[in-house]
Amino acid sequence: MSDDLDHPETESLETRSSVKAALEAVLMVVDEPVGEEQLAHVVGLPTAAVRELLHELAREYDGYTGEGGTLPVRGFELRQLAGGWRVYSRAAYAEIVSQFVVDGQTARLTQAALETLAVIAYRQPVSRARVSAIRGVNVDSVVRTLAQRGLIEEVGTDPVSGAFLYRTTAYFLERLGLGDVEELPRIAPHLPGLENLQDFDDSHF
């Protein structure tokens, strides 16, 4: 892609640097990862061209230039997660950032919530009744909490029972730093007691 990016739909975005600046402006205001196609639509360029610029921006934030030189590493980074791109504070400054964040926004999930979230993540889409059967306790209130925090969402109903089915959200993937649920780690080392989660028969719930 040349330095000149003349495009009939974006007369004000004529150069490579101006398009990158426009992408930065959008990325700085989104509260969840935004897809390449949506960004391409906003700046009026082909998706492939926008993808190239996004990777270039990510390298620049990490301290590299296209000519092999170096730049100061930024306090933020551009990451591709959950099917989109978003700017995040750099991990090296996590302690400083955490001191600034309101306590209520960083409240940790309880063990019960973590176990319920794990069942949903590994068995999705899944009903509350099925999760309750696997965990051996009622999970209605926990499911509501997880939904309020944006970690799970409804995804239709069970064709047999009519019960609502739940799955994890893009925000869940974002918080775990994953691109897809297939990247979830083995559950046994993290939540003892759910080691045999995959062995539960779905047909009875």
PDB file of N, CA and C in Angstrom, residues 129-188:
ATOM      1  N   ALA A 129     -30.701 -25.207  34.282  1.00  0.00           N
ATOM      2  CA  ALA A 129     -30.999 -26.493  34.912  1.00  0.00           C
ATOM      3  C   ALA A 129     -29.831 -27.460  34.761  1.00  0.00           C
ATOM      4  N   ARG A 130     -29.211 -27.438  33.593  1.00  0.00           N
ATOM      5  CA  ARG A 130     -28.074 -28.330  33.356  1.00  0.00           C
ATOM      6  C   ARG A 130     -26.878 -27.920  34.209  1.00  0.00           C
ATOM      7  N   VAL A 131     -26.659 -26.618  34.319  1.00  0.00           N
ATOM      8  CA  VAL A 131     -25.555 -26.136  35.147  1.00  0.00           C
ATOM      9  C   VAL A 131     -25.803 -26.498  36.605  1.00  0.00           C
ATOM     10  N   SER A 132     -27.048 -26.331  37.055  1.00  0.00           N
ATOM     11  CA  SER A 132     -27.392 -26.679  38.433  1.00  0.00           C
ATOM     12  C   SER A 132     -27.161 -28.153  38.698  1.00  0.00           C
ATOM     13  N   ALA A 133     -27.528 -29.003  37.731  1.00  0.00           N
ATOM     14  CA  ALA A 133     -27.354 -30.442  37.897  1.00  0.00           C
ATOM     15  C   ALA A 133     -25.882 -30.813  37.985  1.00  0.00           C
ATOM     16  N   ILE A 134     -25.053 -30.163  37.182  1.00  0.00           N
ATOM     17  CA  ILE A 134     -23.620 -30.453  37.199  1.00  0.00           C
ATOM     18  C   ILE A 134     -22.988 -29.997  38.502  1.00  0.00           C
ATOM     19  N   ARG A 135     -23.373 -28.811  38.981  1.00  0.00           N
ATOM     20  CA  ARG A 135     -22.781 -28.264  40.198  1.00  0.00           C
ATOM     21  C   ARG A 135     -23.436 -28.794  41.464  1.00  0.00           C
ATOM     22  N   GLY A 136     -24.669 -29.278  41.347  1.00  0.00           N
ATOM     23  CA  GLY A 136     -25.353 -29.819  42.516  1.00  0.00           C
ATOM     24  C   GLY A 136     -26.005 -28.771  43.392  1.00  0.00           C
ATOM     25  N   VAL A 137     -26.119 -27.546  42.904  1.00  0.00           N
ATOM     26  CA  VAL A 137     -26.765 -26.459  43.655  1.00  0.00           C
ATOM     27  C   VAL A 137     -27.542 -25.577  42.689  1.00  0.00           C
ATOM     28  N   ASN A 138     -28.446 -24.778  43.221  1.00  0.00           N
ATOM     29  CA  ASN A 138     -29.196 -23.839  42.400  1.00  0.00           C
ATOM     30  C   ASN A 138     -28.270 -22.700  41.967  1.00  0.00           C
ATOM     31  N   VAL A 139     -28.298 -22.366  40.698  1.00  0.00           N
ATOM     32  CA  VAL A 139     -27.361 -21.347  40.191  1.00  0.00           C
ATOM     33  C   VAL A 139     -28.074 -20.117  39.632  1.00  0.00           C
ATOM     34  N   ASP A 140     -29.378 -19.972  39.902  1.00  0.00           N
ATOM     35  CA  ASP A 140     -30.136 -18.866  39.322  1.00  0.00           C
ATOM     36  C   ASP A 140     -29.527 -17.507  39.629  1.00  0.00           C
ATOM     37  N   SER A 141     -29.218 -17.248  40.896  1.00  0.00           N
ATOM     38  CA  SER A 141     -28.684 -15.933  41.268  1.00  0.00           C
ATOM     39  C   SER A 141     -27.288 -15.713  40.697  1.00  0.00           C
ATOM     40  N   VAL A 142     -26.499 -16.779  40.658  1.00  0.00           N
ATOM     41  CA  VAL A 142     -25.144 -16.664  40.107  1.00  0.00           C
ATOM     42  C   VAL A 142     -25.191 -16.366  38.614  1.00  0.00           C
ATOM     43  N   VAL A 143     -26.099 -17.022  37.915  1.00  0.00           N
ATOM     44  CA  VAL A 143     -26.245 -16.782  36.474  1.00  0.00           C
ATOM     45  C   VAL A 143     -26.647 -15.338  36.223  1.00  0.00           C
ATOM     46  N   ARG A 144     -27.543 -14.809  37.047  1.00  0.00           N
ATOM     47  CA  ARG A 144     -27.939 -13.405  36.895  1.00  0.00           C
ATOM     48  C   ARG A 144     -26.744 -12.477  37.095  1.00  0.00           C
ATOM     49  N   THR A 145     -25.919 -12.788  38.089  1.00  0.00           N
ATOM     50  CA  THR A 145     -24.730 -11.967  38.347  1.00  0.00           C
ATOM     51  C   THR A 145     -23.775 -11.993  37.165  1.00  0.00           C
ATOM     52  N   LEU A 146     -23.537 -13.170  36.621  1.00  0.00           N
ATOM     53  CA  LEU A 146     -22.630 -13.306  35.477  1.00  0.00           C
ATOM     54  C   LEU A 146     -23.168 -12.558  34.262  1.00  0.00           C
ATOM     55  N   ALA A 147     -24.490 -12.608  34.071  1.00  0.00           N
ATOM     56  CA  ALA A 147     -25.098 -11.899  32.944  1.00  0.00           C
ATOM     57  C   ALA A 147     -24.991 -10.391  33.138  1.00  0.00           C
ATOM     58  N   GLN A 148     -25.187  -9.921  34.370  1.00  0.00           N
ATOM     59  CA  GLN A 148     -25.091  -8.488  34.661  1.00  0.00           C
ATOM     60  C   GLN A 148     -23.681  -7.969  34.428  1.00  0.00           C
ATOM     61  N   ARG A 149     -22.694  -8.802  34.667  1.00  0.00           N
ATOM     62  CA  ARG A 149     -21.309  -8.401  34.456  1.00  0.00           C
ATOM     63  C   ARG A 149     -20.873  -8.545  32.997  1.00  0.00           C
ATOM     64  N   GLY A 150     -21.772  -9.035  32.158  1.00  0.00           N
ATOM     65  CA  GLY A 150     -21.468  -9.135  30.738  1.00  0.00           C
ATOM     66  C   GLY A 150     -20.610 -10.321  30.346  1.00  0.00           C
ATOM     67  N   LEU A 151     -20.494 -11.306  31.248  1.00  0.00           N
ATOM     68  CA  LEU A 151     -19.643 -12.467  30.964  1.00  0.00           C
ATOM     69  C   LEU A 151     -20.385 -13.571  30.227  1.00  0.00           C
ATOM     70  N   ILE A 152     -21.715 -13.620  30.383  1.00  0.00           N
ATOM     71  CA  ILE A 152     -22.532 -14.599  29.675  1.00  0.00           C
ATOM     72  C   ILE A 152     -23.752 -13.897  29.093  1.00  0.00           C
ATOM     73  N   GLU A 153     -24.423 -14.570  28.161  1.00  0.00           N
ATOM     74  CA  GLU A 153     -25.614 -13.997  27.541  1.00  0.00           C
ATOM     75  C   GLU A 153     -26.543 -15.120  27.093  1.00  0.00           C
ATOM     76  N   GLU A 154     -27.825 -14.797  26.919  1.00  0.00           N
ATOM     77  CA  GLU A 154     -28.789 -15.771  26.422  1.00  0.00           C
ATOM     78  C   GLU A 154     -28.566 -15.984  24.941  1.00  0.00           C
ATOM     79  N   VAL A 155     -28.743 -17.230  24.511  1.00  0.00           N
ATOM     80  CA  VAL A 155     -28.564 -17.541  23.096  1.00  0.00           C
ATOM     81  C   VAL A 155     -29.641 -18.536  22.655  1.00  0.00           C
ATOM     82  N   GLY A 156     -30.903 -18.084  22.661  1.00  0.00           N
ATOM     83  CA  GLY A 156     -31.991 -18.942  22.237  1.00  0.00           C
ATOM     84  C   GLY A 156     -32.498 -19.854  23.347  1.00  0.00           C
ATOM     85  N   THR A 157     -33.302 -20.829  22.957  1.00  0.00           N
ATOM     86  CA  THR A 157     -33.892 -21.763  23.921  1.00  0.00           C
ATOM     87  C   THR A 157     -33.648 -23.198  23.499  1.00  0.00           C
ATOM     88  N   ASP A 158     -33.739 -24.095  24.479  1.00  0.00           N
ATOM     89  CA  ASP A 158     -33.593 -25.522  24.208  1.00  0.00           C
ATOM     90  C   ASP A 158     -34.824 -25.997  23.431  1.00  0.00           C
ATOM     91  N   PRO A 159     -34.653 -26.684  22.286  1.00  0.00           N
ATOM     92  CA  PRO A 159     -35.798 -27.096  21.472  1.00  0.00           C
ATOM     93  C   PRO A 159     -36.722 -28.098  22.154  1.00  0.00           C
ATOM     94  N   VAL A 160     -36.215 -28.794  23.179  1.00  0.00           N
ATOM     95  CA  VAL A 160     -37.023 -29.797  23.875  1.00  0.00           C
ATOM     96  C   VAL A 160     -37.696 -29.216  25.111  1.00  0.00           C
ATOM     97  N   SER A 161     -36.912 -28.617  25.991  1.00  0.00           N
ATOM     98  CA  SER A 161     -37.458 -28.117  27.253  1.00  0.00           C
ATOM     99  C   SER A 161     -37.949 -26.680  27.176  1.00  0.00           C
ATOM    100  N   GLY A 162     -37.459 -25.916  26.211  1.00  0.00           N
ATOM    101  CA  GLY A 162     -37.827 -24.506  26.115  1.00  0.00           C
ATOM    102  C   GLY A 162     -37.043 -23.618  27.046  1.00  0.00           C
ATOM    103  N   ALA A 163     -36.094 -24.190  27.780  1.00  0.00           N
ATOM    104  CA  ALA A 163     -35.285 -23.415  28.727  1.00  0.00           C
ATOM    105  C   ALA A 163     -34.316 -22.510  27.986  1.00  0.00           C
ATOM    106  N   PHE A 164     -34.032 -21.349  28.594  1.00  0.00           N
ATOM    107  CA  PHE A 164     -33.058 -20.444  27.998  1.00  0.00           C
ATOM    108  C   PHE A 164     -31.673 -21.083  28.042  1.00  0.00           C
ATOM    109  N   LEU A 165     -30.926 -20.879  26.963  1.00  0.00           N
ATOM    110  CA  LEU A 165     -29.557 -21.373  26.889  1.00  0.00           C
ATOM    111  C   LEU A 165     -28.589 -20.205  27.040  1.00  0.00           C
ATOM    112  N   TYR A 166     -27.446 -20.479  27.649  1.00  0.00           N
ATOM    113  CA  TYR A 166     -26.461 -19.430  27.890  1.00  0.00           C
ATOM    114  C   TYR A 166     -25.113 -19.793  27.265  1.00  0.00           C
ATOM    115  N   ARG A 167     -24.395 -18.745  26.880  1.00  0.00           N
ATOM    116  CA  ARG A 167     -23.047 -18.901  26.352  1.00  0.00           C
ATOM    117  C   ARG A 167     -22.194 -17.746  26.869  1.00  0.00           C
ATOM    118  N   THR A 168     -20.895 -17.872  26.741  1.00  0.00           N
ATOM    119  CA  THR A 168     -20.003 -16.790  27.138  1.00  0.00           C
ATOM    120  C   THR A 168     -19.998 -15.705  26.063  1.00  0.00           C
ATOM    121  N   THR A 169     -19.561 -14.517  26.433  1.00  0.00           N
ATOM    122  CA  THR A 169     -19.581 -13.364  25.534  1.00  0.00           C
ATOM    123  C   THR A 169     -18.181 -13.026  25.018  1.00  0.00           C
ATOM    124  N   ALA A 170     -18.148 -12.087  24.095  1.00  0.00           N
ATOM    125  CA  ALA A 170     -16.864 -11.589  23.597  1.00  0.00           C
ATOM    126  C   ALA A 170     -16.095 -10.917  24.733  1.00  0.00           C
ATOM    127  N   TYR A 171     -16.822 -10.286  25.670  1.00  0.00           N
ATOM    128  CA  TYR A 171     -16.173  -9.654  26.823  1.00  0.00           C
ATOM    129  C   TYR A 171     -15.463 -10.701  27.681  1.00  0.00           C
ATOM    130  N   PHE A 172     -16.071 -11.882  27.821  1.00  0.00           N
ATOM    131  CA  PHE A 172     -15.448 -12.985  28.557  1.00  0.00           C
ATOM    132  C   PHE A 172     -14.113 -13.356  27.918  1.00  0.00           C
ATOM    133  N   LEU A 173     -14.103 -13.504  26.586  1.00  0.00           N
ATOM    134  CA  LEU A 173     -12.867 -13.830  25.880  1.00  0.00           C
ATOM    135  C   LEU A 173     -11.836 -12.727  26.060  1.00  0.00           C
ATOM    136  N   GLU A 174     -12.315 -11.498  26.003  1.00  0.00           N
ATOM    137  CA  GLU A 174     -11.417 -10.350  26.148  1.00  0.00           C
ATOM    138  C   GLU A 174     -10.738 -10.349  27.514  1.00  0.00           C
ATOM    139  N   ARG A 175     -11.525 -10.603  28.575  1.00  0.00           N
ATOM    140  CA  ARG A 175     -10.981 -10.596  29.924  1.00  0.00           C
ATOM    141  C   ARG A 175      -9.957 -11.706  30.137  1.00  0.00           C
ATOM    142  N   LEU A 176     -10.126 -12.835  29.426  1.00  0.00           N
ATOM    143  CA  LEU A 176      -9.198 -13.950  29.560  1.00  0.00           C
ATOM    144  C   LEU A 176      -8.045 -13.867  28.571  1.00  0.00           C
ATOM    145  N   GLY A 177      -8.108 -12.888  27.657  1.00  0.00           N
ATOM    146  CA  GLY A 177      -7.053 -12.744  26.668  1.00  0.00           C
ATOM    147  C   GLY A 177      -7.073 -13.834  25.618  1.00  0.00           C
ATOM    148  N   LEU A 178      -8.271 -14.302  25.261  1.00  0.00           N
ATOM    149  CA  LEU A 178      -8.421 -15.388  24.293  1.00  0.00           C
ATOM    150  C   LEU A 178      -9.078 -14.877  23.017  1.00  0.00           C
ATOM    151  N   GLY A 179      -8.796 -15.554  21.917  1.00  0.00           N
ATOM    152  CA  GLY A 179      -9.431 -15.211  20.657  1.00  0.00           C
ATOM    153  C   GLY A 179     -10.643 -16.055  20.365  1.00  0.00           C
ATOM    154  N   ASP A 180     -10.734 -17.228  21.027  1.00  0.00           N
ATOM    155  CA  ASP A 180     -11.820 -18.158  20.765  1.00  0.00           C
ATOM    156  C   ASP A 180     -11.948 -19.096  21.963  1.00  0.00           C
ATOM    157  N   VAL A 181     -13.151 -19.651  22.169  1.00  0.00           N
ATOM    158  CA  VAL A 181     -13.360 -20.560  23.306  1.00  0.00           C
ATOM    159  C   VAL A 181     -12.549 -21.834  23.171  1.00  0.00           C
ATOM    160  N   GLU A 182     -12.129 -22.153  21.943  1.00  0.00           N
ATOM    161  CA  GLU A 182     -11.312 -23.347  21.748  1.00  0.00           C
ATOM    162  C   GLU A 182      -9.951 -23.217  22.425  1.00  0.00           C
ATOM    163  N   GLU A 183      -9.577 -22.002  22.791  1.00  0.00           N
ATOM    164  CA  GLU A 183      -8.289 -21.767  23.442  1.00  0.00           C
ATOM    165  C   GLU A 183      -8.361 -21.906  24.958  1.00  0.00           C
ATOM    166  N   LEU A 184      -9.546 -22.234  25.486  1.00  0.00           N
ATOM    167  CA  LEU A 184      -9.677 -22.399  26.925  1.00  0.00           C
ATOM    168  C   LEU A 184      -8.743 -23.495  27.433  1.00  0.00           C
ATOM    169  N   PRO A 185      -8.095 -23.277  28.569  1.00  0.00           N
ATOM    170  CA  PRO A 185      -7.181 -24.289  29.109  1.00  0.00           C
ATOM    171  C   PRO A 185      -7.941 -25.446  29.735  1.00  0.00           C
ATOM    172  N   ARG A 186      -7.238 -26.506  30.047  1.00  0.00           N
ATOM    173  CA  ARG A 186      -7.851 -27.618  30.762  1.00  0.00           C
ATOM    174  C   ARG A 186      -8.336 -27.115  32.112  1.00  0.00           C
ATOM    175  N   ILE A 187      -9.509 -27.563  32.503  1.00  0.00           N
ATOM    176  CA  ILE A 187     -10.130 -27.003  33.695  1.00  0.00           C
ATOM    177  C   ILE A 187      -9.609 -27.612  34.992  1.00  0.00           C
ATOM    178  N   ALA A 188      -9.183 -28.859  34.991  1.00  0.00           N
ATOM    179  CA  ALA A 188      -8.823 -29.582  36.210  1.00  0.00           C
ATOM    180  C   ALA A 188      -7.846 -28.847  37.125  1.00  0.00           C
TER     181      ALA A 188
END
